[in-house]
Amino acid sequence: MYKILKAEKLADKIYLMDVEAPRVAKHCEPGQFVIVKMDEKGERIPLTICDYDREAGTITIVFQEVGASTMKMAKMQAGDSFRDFIGPLGCPSEFVEEDIESLKNKKMLFVAGGVGAAPVYPQVKWLKEHGIDVDVIVGSKTKDMLILEKEMEAVAGNYYPCTDDGTYGHAGMVTTKIEKLVEEGNKYDVCVAIGPMIMMKFTCLLTKKLEIPTIVSMNPIMVDGTGMCGACRVIVGGEVKFACVDGPEFDGHLVDFDNAMKRQQMYRTEEGRAILKVQEGDTHHGGCGNCGGDN
Amino acid sequence: MADVLKRVPVREQDAKERATNFEEVCYGYNKEEAMEEATRCLNCKNAKCIEGCPVAINIPGFISQVKEGNIEEAYKVIGESSALPAICGRVCPQESQCECKCIRGIKGDPVSIGKLERFVADYALEHDIKPVKAEKTNGHKVAVIGSGPSGLTCAGDLAKLGYEVTVFEALHELGGVLVYGIPEFRLPKHKVVKKEIEKVKELGVKFETNVVIGKSTTIDQLMEEEEFEAVFIGSGAGLPMFMGIPGETANGVFSANEYLTRSNLMKAFDDSYDTPIVAGKKVAVVGGGNVAMDAARTALRLGAEVHIVYRRSEAELPARVEEVHHAKEEGVIFDLLTNPKEILVDDNGWVKGMKVIKMELGEPDASGRRRPVEIEGSEYEIELDTVIMSLGTSPNPLIASTTKGLETNRRKCIVAEEENGQTSKAAVFAGGDAVTGAATVILAMGAGKAGAKGIHELLSK
């Protein structure tokens, strides 16, 4: 069992938890993820590592309520435990292996969308700890949905919040902020974009035009996450890659986002049904007209 | 008196009935039936059946105990060679191992060795007969990676010799392919696999789940920081292979590994579990091995019309005869000498069908089997909503890529000596699918045994 030491709501439907997982905390690096399983009958859910404390043996996870399982998970409190907590999975970000001195000569731009701020944070923090300042754009729909602002500001060289509705920071999508920074004369050697698939797609379309090499972190459907089932396959440069062992980070200019987005929809009907089950409990008898009432 | 040339028939769940549930197909022998079948054994002095068994169980020895009704004694005889008899009695290809060597088989049916083994093992599970434990530990620490057939066998053998063994499992359940791969209706998880693993625990073996070696820690760290003196790698097969035909990334195309993992490990067939599965209404399973049969029979039980699409003929099906027979009985349709050309996709990115081509058998190829050749102009389309690719796997890269000095071959399998499991790295041994590529449970167990022998030779020096 893996105990939750802290559980906190960061914004509407977005939660943060500190979980005791010494083996994971000892070995994880920026760019990697974990899989959690709440209980005997739960799903294996891949989640971002937002932070880690090697000495305390804890991992910080951040997740958004998107389906029945994450809705259930949001109800867990400090003191509760996950039945299973597996990781770190996937490959660390490339820069972890790179020569620090040559990294120092690179100008890096991080672009986070929504909960994407969570996986971006440990990367920016790691670079800061190695003496490298980077620019960070964090976008969200509205001011209230912006997460980890204080933390990000503390580790970023320049921090640029953006909101779609203009309630805070730069008004508009993250892509318009990238354009603006480049127009202002900023030159970037590499961009790391993490967030919803659609945001990564449009960021990549832009950075391709701007000729900035871009790394994205894919979050496809996964089952085991250890290189066995093949559910997480993504097309990169025309080749089938497995996000759990080959990724999750890939060259964003080579990723087939349209295919990835279609694949993400695969269980939408089942998932919608499962959410209704949770929300309506025993009163769910197919009144929705969609599911035929499977209770 | 029963016909001595014929084996005592085994009771099975009715094919129509079982095609709609996940209960075990074969009921196995009861004591009376087992004792009767045991009388057919000729107790050969030079027992060929033992040669056919990858773990060399003293087959006539245990059968003669069954004949006398001494089931506990029979269990002890099997236990000298095998830690997982309830599993092997169910999933071993006996017809090409012990049973095909049986002298009875020359004129009639060979002795039903697999079913007898299963009966003895089930009896031991029901009556909670404990395996014989080492009197005291010898203080040597050994790590075993993977709790599938090779790992469990290696761990069990070493524990019996007094080693302090810890098994590291990447998934959240113990058993490897026994829990994620082989379906409930062939190998019950709770009744058989879990209990059989309990017996390995009773030997003193420790288990740690959710540890992905190569990620959560590495082999070098296990040896340097956690003081394991030797390591056995039984990490199993790896990533699924695909055909590389158009449409293969469409929604509704799964690897057999994914389909089976959802149903077996995550129990998606049971509504009270949260993991979803796309059951499919009309499903094609591409491939002809045991895994293809398992996937087909799973889809059938989830309510689909299921077609096996295989490019050679029935004689070349790599699956066990019994599995093919069961699949047919249950209503799986075999489209033989047929090969997919393209998966047809609808506007929403979902499978809507498959273009296939008829094949004929030509000259024998390198494998000795007649090579399937396309019949020109014979393409046609079949309507489908789900395609399950069951084409085999390629080795998982996690361990090989994170262990210094561990040699792999051209196919990326770990290189290990057959006789003792020794790899290119000192004190590191390996066996099972990680070494051979996808094979059978019993071959992996044989490799686990060899690894245990190799480790014992090293550490008892």
PDB file of C-alpha atoms in Angstrom, chain B residues 37-242:
ATOM      1  CA  GLU B  37      -6.703 -43.918 -15.712  1.00  0.00           C
ATOM      2  CA  ALA B  38      -3.564 -44.564 -13.621  1.00  0.00           C
ATOM      3  CA  THR B  39      -4.001 -48.316 -14.092  1.00  0.00           C
ATOM      4  CA  ARG B  40      -3.283 -47.804 -17.799  1.00  0.00           C
ATOM      5  CA  CYS B  41       0.310 -46.768 -17.042  1.00  0.00           C
ATOM      6  CA  LEU B  42       2.734 -49.585 -17.857  1.00  0.00           C
ATOM      7  CA  ASN B  43       5.310 -48.220 -15.393  1.00  0.00           C
ATOM      8  CA  CYS B  44       8.044 -48.590 -18.036  1.00  0.00           C
ATOM      9  CA  LYS B  45      11.540 -49.157 -16.669  1.00  0.00           C
ATOM     10  CA  ASN B  46      13.006 -46.910 -19.300  1.00  0.00           C
ATOM     11  CA  ALA B  47      10.281 -44.294 -19.104  1.00  0.00           C
ATOM     12  CA  LYS B  48      10.218 -42.285 -22.324  1.00  0.00           C
ATOM     13  CA  CYS B  49       7.645 -39.869 -20.905  1.00  0.00           C
ATOM     14  CA  ILE B  50      10.212 -38.456 -18.445  1.00  0.00           C
ATOM     15  CA  GLU B  51      12.497 -37.609 -21.366  1.00  0.00           C
ATOM     16  CA  GLY B  52       9.641 -35.700 -22.935  1.00  0.00           C
ATOM     17  CA  CYS B  53       9.100 -33.528 -19.858  1.00  0.00           C
ATOM     18  CA  PRO B  54      11.154 -30.317 -19.768  1.00  0.00           C
ATOM     19  CA  VAL B  55      11.371 -30.510 -15.972  1.00  0.00           C
ATOM     20  CA  ALA B  56      11.757 -34.324 -15.908  1.00  0.00           C
ATOM     21  CA  ILE B  57       8.940 -35.203 -13.520  1.00  0.00           C
ATOM     22  CA  ASN B  58       9.091 -38.840 -12.382  1.00  0.00           C
ATOM     23  CA  ILE B  59       5.881 -39.593 -14.231  1.00  0.00           C
ATOM     24  CA  PRO B  60       5.546 -43.351 -13.682  1.00  0.00           C
ATOM     25  CA  GLY B  61       6.511 -42.703 -10.048  1.00  0.00           C
ATOM     26  CA  PHE B  62       3.655 -40.343  -9.339  1.00  0.00           C
ATOM     27  CA  ILE B  63       1.164 -42.333 -11.428  1.00  0.00           C
ATOM     28  CA  SER B  64       1.894 -45.526  -9.499  1.00  0.00           C
ATOM     29  CA  GLN B  65       1.028 -43.619  -6.294  1.00  0.00           C
ATOM     30  CA  VAL B  66      -2.229 -42.446  -7.871  1.00  0.00           C
ATOM     31  CA  LYS B  67      -2.997 -46.045  -8.827  1.00  0.00           C
ATOM     32  CA  GLU B  68      -2.775 -46.953  -5.124  1.00  0.00           C
ATOM     33  CA  GLY B  69      -4.842 -43.943  -4.112  1.00  0.00           C
ATOM     34  CA  ASN B  70      -1.879 -42.279  -2.336  1.00  0.00           C
ATOM     35  CA  ILE B  71      -2.472 -38.836  -3.730  1.00  0.00           C
ATOM     36  CA  GLU B  72      -0.386 -37.002  -1.140  1.00  0.00           C
ATOM     37  CA  GLU B  73       2.583 -39.239  -1.984  1.00  0.00           C
ATOM     38  CA  ALA B  74       1.986 -38.624  -5.682  1.00  0.00           C
ATOM     39  CA  TYR B  75       2.096 -34.877  -5.009  1.00  0.00           C
ATOM     40  CA  LYS B  76       5.453 -35.227  -3.274  1.00  0.00           C
ATOM     41  CA  VAL B  77       6.880 -37.075  -6.258  1.00  0.00           C
ATOM     42  CA  ILE B  78       5.762 -34.288  -8.619  1.00  0.00           C
ATOM     43  CA  GLY B  79       6.966 -31.669  -6.141  1.00  0.00           C
ATOM     44  CA  GLU B  80      10.533 -32.957  -6.467  1.00  0.00           C
ATOM     45  CA  SER B  81      10.565 -31.586 -10.019  1.00  0.00           C
ATOM     46  CA  SER B  82       7.803 -29.046 -10.432  1.00  0.00           C
ATOM     47  CA  ALA B  83       6.600 -26.147  -8.316  1.00  0.00           C
ATOM     48  CA  LEU B  84       3.498 -25.476 -10.423  1.00  0.00           C
ATOM     49  CA  PRO B  85       1.742 -28.767 -11.219  1.00  0.00           C
ATOM     50  CA  ALA B  86      -1.821 -27.425 -11.129  1.00  0.00           C
ATOM     51  CA  ILE B  87      -0.802 -24.949 -13.817  1.00  0.00           C
ATOM     52  CA  CYS B  88       1.211 -27.394 -15.944  1.00  0.00           C
ATOM     53  CA  GLY B  89      -1.514 -30.008 -15.773  1.00  0.00           C
ATOM     54  CA  ARG B  90      -3.700 -27.439 -17.510  1.00  0.00           C
ATOM     55  CA  VAL B  91      -1.521 -25.573 -19.976  1.00  0.00           C
ATOM     56  CA  CYS B  92       1.389 -27.855 -20.950  1.00  0.00           C
ATOM     57  CA  PRO B  93       1.315 -29.189 -24.509  1.00  0.00           C
ATOM     58  CA  GLN B  94       1.459 -32.777 -23.207  1.00  0.00           C
ATOM     59  CA  GLU B  95       0.576 -34.166 -26.628  1.00  0.00           C
ATOM     60  CA  SER B  96       3.956 -33.056 -27.940  1.00  0.00           C
ATOM     61  CA  GLN B  97       5.924 -33.753 -24.751  1.00  0.00           C
ATOM     62  CA  CYS B  98       5.343 -36.536 -22.216  1.00  0.00           C
ATOM     63  CA  GLU B  99       2.227 -38.056 -23.771  1.00  0.00           C
ATOM     64  CA  CYS B 100       3.620 -38.347 -27.291  1.00  0.00           C
ATOM     65  CA  LYS B 101       6.357 -40.624 -25.926  1.00  0.00           C
ATOM     66  CA  CYS B 102       3.945 -42.879 -24.040  1.00  0.00           C
ATOM     67  CA  ILE B 103       4.140 -46.543 -25.129  1.00  0.00           C
ATOM     68  CA  ARG B 104       0.359 -46.812 -24.732  1.00  0.00           C
ATOM     69  CA  GLY B 105       0.121 -44.327 -27.558  1.00  0.00           C
ATOM     70  CA  ILE B 106       1.465 -46.792 -30.123  1.00  0.00           C
ATOM     71  CA  LYS B 107      -1.715 -48.862 -30.214  1.00  0.00           C
ATOM     72  CA  GLY B 108      -4.220 -46.608 -28.487  1.00  0.00           C
ATOM     73  CA  ASP B 109      -4.503 -43.419 -26.470  1.00  0.00           C
ATOM     74  CA  PRO B 110      -1.438 -42.426 -24.465  1.00  0.00           C
ATOM     75  CA  VAL B 111      -1.940 -42.247 -20.709  1.00  0.00           C
ATOM     76  CA  SER B 112      -3.622 -38.961 -19.817  1.00  0.00           C
ATOM     77  CA  ILE B 113      -0.566 -37.692 -17.939  1.00  0.00           C
ATOM     78  CA  GLY B 114      -1.573 -34.026 -17.956  1.00  0.00           C
ATOM     79  CA  LYS B 115      -5.007 -34.699 -16.531  1.00  0.00           C
ATOM     80  CA  LEU B 116      -3.512 -36.956 -13.835  1.00  0.00           C
ATOM     81  CA  GLU B 117      -0.979 -34.289 -12.888  1.00  0.00           C
ATOM     82  CA  ARG B 118      -3.775 -31.752 -12.672  1.00  0.00           C
ATOM     83  CA  PHE B 119      -5.845 -34.040 -10.465  1.00  0.00           C
ATOM     84  CA  VAL B 120      -2.959 -34.604  -8.040  1.00  0.00           C
ATOM     85  CA  ALA B 121      -2.148 -30.892  -7.890  1.00  0.00           C
ATOM     86  CA  ASP B 122      -5.772 -29.833  -7.409  1.00  0.00           C
ATOM     87  CA  TYR B 123      -6.119 -32.426  -4.662  1.00  0.00           C
ATOM     88  CA  ALA B 124      -3.085 -30.934  -2.928  1.00  0.00           C
ATOM     89  CA  LEU B 125      -4.538 -27.425  -3.227  1.00  0.00           C
ATOM     90  CA  GLU B 126      -7.904 -28.535  -1.864  1.00  0.00           C
ATOM     91  CA  HIS B 127      -6.405 -30.487   1.003  1.00  0.00           C
ATOM     92  CA  ASP B 128      -3.802 -27.819   1.707  1.00  0.00           C
ATOM     93  CA  ILE B 129      -0.871 -30.216   1.491  1.00  0.00           C
ATOM     94  CA  LYS B 130       2.256 -28.185   2.168  1.00  0.00           C
ATOM     95  CA  PRO B 131       5.386 -28.411   0.038  1.00  0.00           C
ATOM     96  CA  VAL B 132       8.559 -29.492   1.792  1.00  0.00           C
ATOM     97  CA  LYS B 133      10.479 -26.450   3.013  1.00  0.00           C
ATOM     98  CA  ALA B 134      14.238 -26.058   3.543  1.00  0.00           C
ATOM     99  CA  GLU B 135      15.212 -26.658   7.169  1.00  0.00           C
ATOM    100  CA  LYS B 136      17.203 -23.458   7.426  1.00  0.00           C
ATOM    101  CA  THR B 137      18.361 -20.711   5.106  1.00  0.00           C
ATOM    102  CA  ASN B 138      21.929 -20.673   3.846  1.00  0.00           C
ATOM    103  CA  GLY B 139      22.235 -16.883   4.039  1.00  0.00           C
ATOM    104  CA  HIS B 140      22.677 -16.291   0.307  1.00  0.00           C
ATOM    105  CA  LYS B 141      20.406 -13.633  -1.202  1.00  0.00           C
ATOM    106  CA  VAL B 142      19.073 -14.150  -4.712  1.00  0.00           C
ATOM    107  CA  ALA B 143      16.836 -11.801  -6.720  1.00  0.00           C
ATOM    108  CA  VAL B 144      14.415 -13.165  -9.292  1.00  0.00           C
ATOM    109  CA  ILE B 145      12.952 -10.768 -11.852  1.00  0.00           C
ATOM    110  CA  GLY B 146       9.453 -11.631 -12.915  1.00  0.00           C
ATOM    111  CA  SER B 147       6.887 -13.858 -11.218  1.00  0.00           C
ATOM    112  CA  GLY B 148       5.875 -15.814 -14.315  1.00  0.00           C
ATOM    113  CA  PRO B 149       6.562 -19.531 -14.823  1.00  0.00           C
ATOM    114  CA  SER B 150      10.360 -19.281 -15.108  1.00  0.00           C
ATOM    115  CA  GLY B 151      10.729 -16.926 -12.137  1.00  0.00           C
ATOM    116  CA  LEU B 152       8.409 -18.918  -9.880  1.00  0.00           C
ATOM    117  CA  THR B 153      10.164 -22.175 -10.730  1.00  0.00           C
ATOM    118  CA  CYS B 154      13.625 -20.719 -10.199  1.00  0.00           C
ATOM    119  CA  ALA B 155      12.557 -19.098  -6.913  1.00  0.00           C
ATOM    120  CA  GLY B 156      10.890 -22.279  -5.675  1.00  0.00           C
ATOM    121  CA  ASP B 157      13.876 -24.468  -6.471  1.00  0.00           C
ATOM    122  CA  LEU B 158      16.334 -22.094  -4.808  1.00  0.00           C
ATOM    123  CA  ALA B 159      14.153 -21.674  -1.705  1.00  0.00           C
ATOM    124  CA  LYS B 160      14.034 -25.442  -1.300  1.00  0.00           C
ATOM    125  CA  LEU B 161      17.839 -25.349  -1.238  1.00  0.00           C
ATOM    126  CA  GLY B 162      17.789 -22.729   1.508  1.00  0.00           C
ATOM    127  CA  TYR B 163      18.388 -19.542  -0.470  1.00  0.00           C
ATOM    128  CA  GLU B 164      16.768 -16.262   0.582  1.00  0.00           C
ATOM    129  CA  VAL B 165      14.875 -15.395  -2.571  1.00  0.00           C
ATOM    130  CA  THR B 166      13.017 -12.183  -3.411  1.00  0.00           C
ATOM    131  CA  VAL B 167      10.910 -12.054  -6.561  1.00  0.00           C
ATOM    132  CA  PHE B 168      10.342  -8.635  -8.137  1.00  0.00           C
ATOM    133  CA  GLU B 169       7.199  -8.278 -10.258  1.00  0.00           C
ATOM    134  CA  ALA B 170       6.488  -5.269 -12.474  1.00  0.00           C
ATOM    135  CA  LEU B 171       2.708  -5.669 -12.478  1.00  0.00           C
ATOM    136  CA  HIS B 172       0.339  -5.391  -9.545  1.00  0.00           C
ATOM    137  CA  GLU B 173      -0.465  -9.120  -9.499  1.00  0.00           C
ATOM    138  CA  LEU B 174       1.854 -12.110  -9.272  1.00  0.00           C
ATOM    139  CA  GLY B 175       1.995 -14.742 -11.990  1.00  0.00           C
ATOM    140  CA  GLY B 176       3.154 -12.995 -15.168  1.00  0.00           C
ATOM    141  CA  VAL B 177       1.643 -14.588 -18.261  1.00  0.00           C
ATOM    142  CA  LEU B 178      -0.362 -16.918 -16.021  1.00  0.00           C
ATOM    143  CA  VAL B 179      -2.482 -13.934 -14.953  1.00  0.00           C
ATOM    144  CA  TYR B 180      -2.285 -11.439 -17.805  1.00  0.00           C
ATOM    145  CA  GLY B 181      -2.095 -13.832 -20.737  1.00  0.00           C
ATOM    146  CA  ILE B 182      -3.877 -17.113 -20.188  1.00  0.00           C
ATOM    147  CA  PRO B 183      -7.642 -16.666 -19.749  1.00  0.00           C
ATOM    148  CA  GLU B 184      -9.678 -17.640 -16.733  1.00  0.00           C
ATOM    149  CA  PHE B 185     -11.542 -20.372 -18.640  1.00  0.00           C
ATOM    150  CA  ARG B 186      -8.266 -22.223 -19.249  1.00  0.00           C
ATOM    151  CA  LEU B 187      -6.520 -21.399 -15.999  1.00  0.00           C
ATOM    152  CA  PRO B 188      -8.575 -20.108 -13.055  1.00  0.00           C
ATOM    153  CA  LYS B 189      -6.722 -17.271 -11.341  1.00  0.00           C
ATOM    154  CA  HIS B 190      -8.086 -17.441  -7.839  1.00  0.00           C
ATOM    155  CA  LYS B 191      -8.606 -21.154  -7.509  1.00  0.00           C
ATOM    156  CA  VAL B 192      -5.356 -22.251  -9.135  1.00  0.00           C
ATOM    157  CA  VAL B 193      -2.721 -19.591  -9.895  1.00  0.00           C
ATOM    158  CA  LYS B 194      -3.008 -17.688  -6.642  1.00  0.00           C
ATOM    159  CA  LYS B 195      -2.995 -20.852  -4.559  1.00  0.00           C
ATOM    160  CA  GLU B 196      -0.063 -22.312  -6.428  1.00  0.00           C
ATOM    161  CA  ILE B 197       1.892 -19.087  -5.781  1.00  0.00           C
ATOM    162  CA  GLU B 198       0.906 -19.337  -2.095  1.00  0.00           C
ATOM    163  CA  LYS B 199       2.763 -22.645  -2.067  1.00  0.00           C
ATOM    164  CA  VAL B 200       5.900 -20.935  -3.382  1.00  0.00           C
ATOM    165  CA  LYS B 201       5.500 -18.344  -0.601  1.00  0.00           C
ATOM    166  CA  GLU B 202       5.276 -21.168   1.921  1.00  0.00           C
ATOM    167  CA  LEU B 203       8.733 -22.222   0.795  1.00  0.00           C
ATOM    168  CA  GLY B 204       9.949 -18.877   2.145  1.00  0.00           C
ATOM    169  CA  VAL B 205      10.110 -16.874  -1.097  1.00  0.00           C
ATOM    170  CA  LYS B 206       9.411 -13.153  -0.691  1.00  0.00           C
ATOM    171  CA  PHE B 207       7.540 -11.193  -3.341  1.00  0.00           C
ATOM    172  CA  GLU B 208       7.548  -7.495  -4.167  1.00  0.00           C
ATOM    173  CA  THR B 209       5.017  -6.265  -6.741  1.00  0.00           C
ATOM    174  CA  ASN B 210       5.087  -2.983  -8.689  1.00  0.00           C
ATOM    175  CA  VAL B 211       8.862  -3.039  -9.133  1.00  0.00           C
ATOM    176  CA  VAL B 212       9.859  -2.505 -12.757  1.00  0.00           C
ATOM    177  CA  ILE B 213      13.466  -3.616 -13.029  1.00  0.00           C
ATOM    178  CA  GLY B 214      15.288  -1.214 -15.307  1.00  0.00           C
ATOM    179  CA  LYS B 215      13.101   1.614 -14.021  1.00  0.00           C
ATOM    180  CA  SER B 216      12.263   1.312 -10.310  1.00  0.00           C
ATOM    181  CA  THR B 217      15.772  -0.022  -9.806  1.00  0.00           C
ATOM    182  CA  THR B 218      18.369  -1.828 -11.897  1.00  0.00           C
ATOM    183  CA  ILE B 219      20.123  -5.170 -11.730  1.00  0.00           C
ATOM    184  CA  ASP B 220      23.402  -3.449 -10.899  1.00  0.00           C
ATOM    185  CA  GLN B 221      21.723  -1.612  -8.025  1.00  0.00           C
ATOM    186  CA  LEU B 222      20.116  -4.805  -6.744  1.00  0.00           C
ATOM    187  CA  MET B 223      23.562  -6.374  -6.559  1.00  0.00           C
ATOM    188  CA  GLU B 224      25.479  -3.351  -5.289  1.00  0.00           C
ATOM    189  CA  GLU B 225      22.977  -1.661  -2.984  1.00  0.00           C
ATOM    190  CA  GLU B 226      20.642  -4.460  -1.917  1.00  0.00           C
ATOM    191  CA  GLU B 227      23.328  -7.143  -1.674  1.00  0.00           C
ATOM    192  CA  PHE B 228      21.817  -9.768  -3.916  1.00  0.00           C
ATOM    193  CA  GLU B 229      24.578 -12.207  -4.834  1.00  0.00           C
ATOM    194  CA  ALA B 230      22.912 -13.509  -7.970  1.00  0.00           C
ATOM    195  CA  VAL B 231      20.028 -12.490 -10.183  1.00  0.00           C
ATOM    196  CA  PHE B 232      17.733 -14.564 -12.376  1.00  0.00           C
ATOM    197  CA  ILE B 233      15.978 -12.676 -15.201  1.00  0.00           C
ATOM    198  CA  GLY B 234      12.631 -14.196 -16.101  1.00  0.00           C
ATOM    199  CA  SER B 235      11.034 -11.041 -17.429  1.00  0.00           C
ATOM    200  CA  GLY B 236       9.052 -12.738 -20.179  1.00  0.00           C
ATOM    201  CA  ALA B 237       8.059 -11.689 -23.648  1.00  0.00           C
ATOM    202  CA  GLY B 238       7.659  -8.116 -24.672  1.00  0.00           C
ATOM    203  CA  LEU B 239       5.998  -5.740 -27.037  1.00  0.00           C
ATOM    204  CA  PRO B 240       3.435  -6.979 -29.521  1.00  0.00           C
ATOM    205  CA  MET B 241       4.256  -7.087 -33.203  1.00  0.00           C
ATOM    206  CA  PHE B 242       1.998  -5.657 -35.872  1.00  0.00           C
TER     207      PHE B 242
END
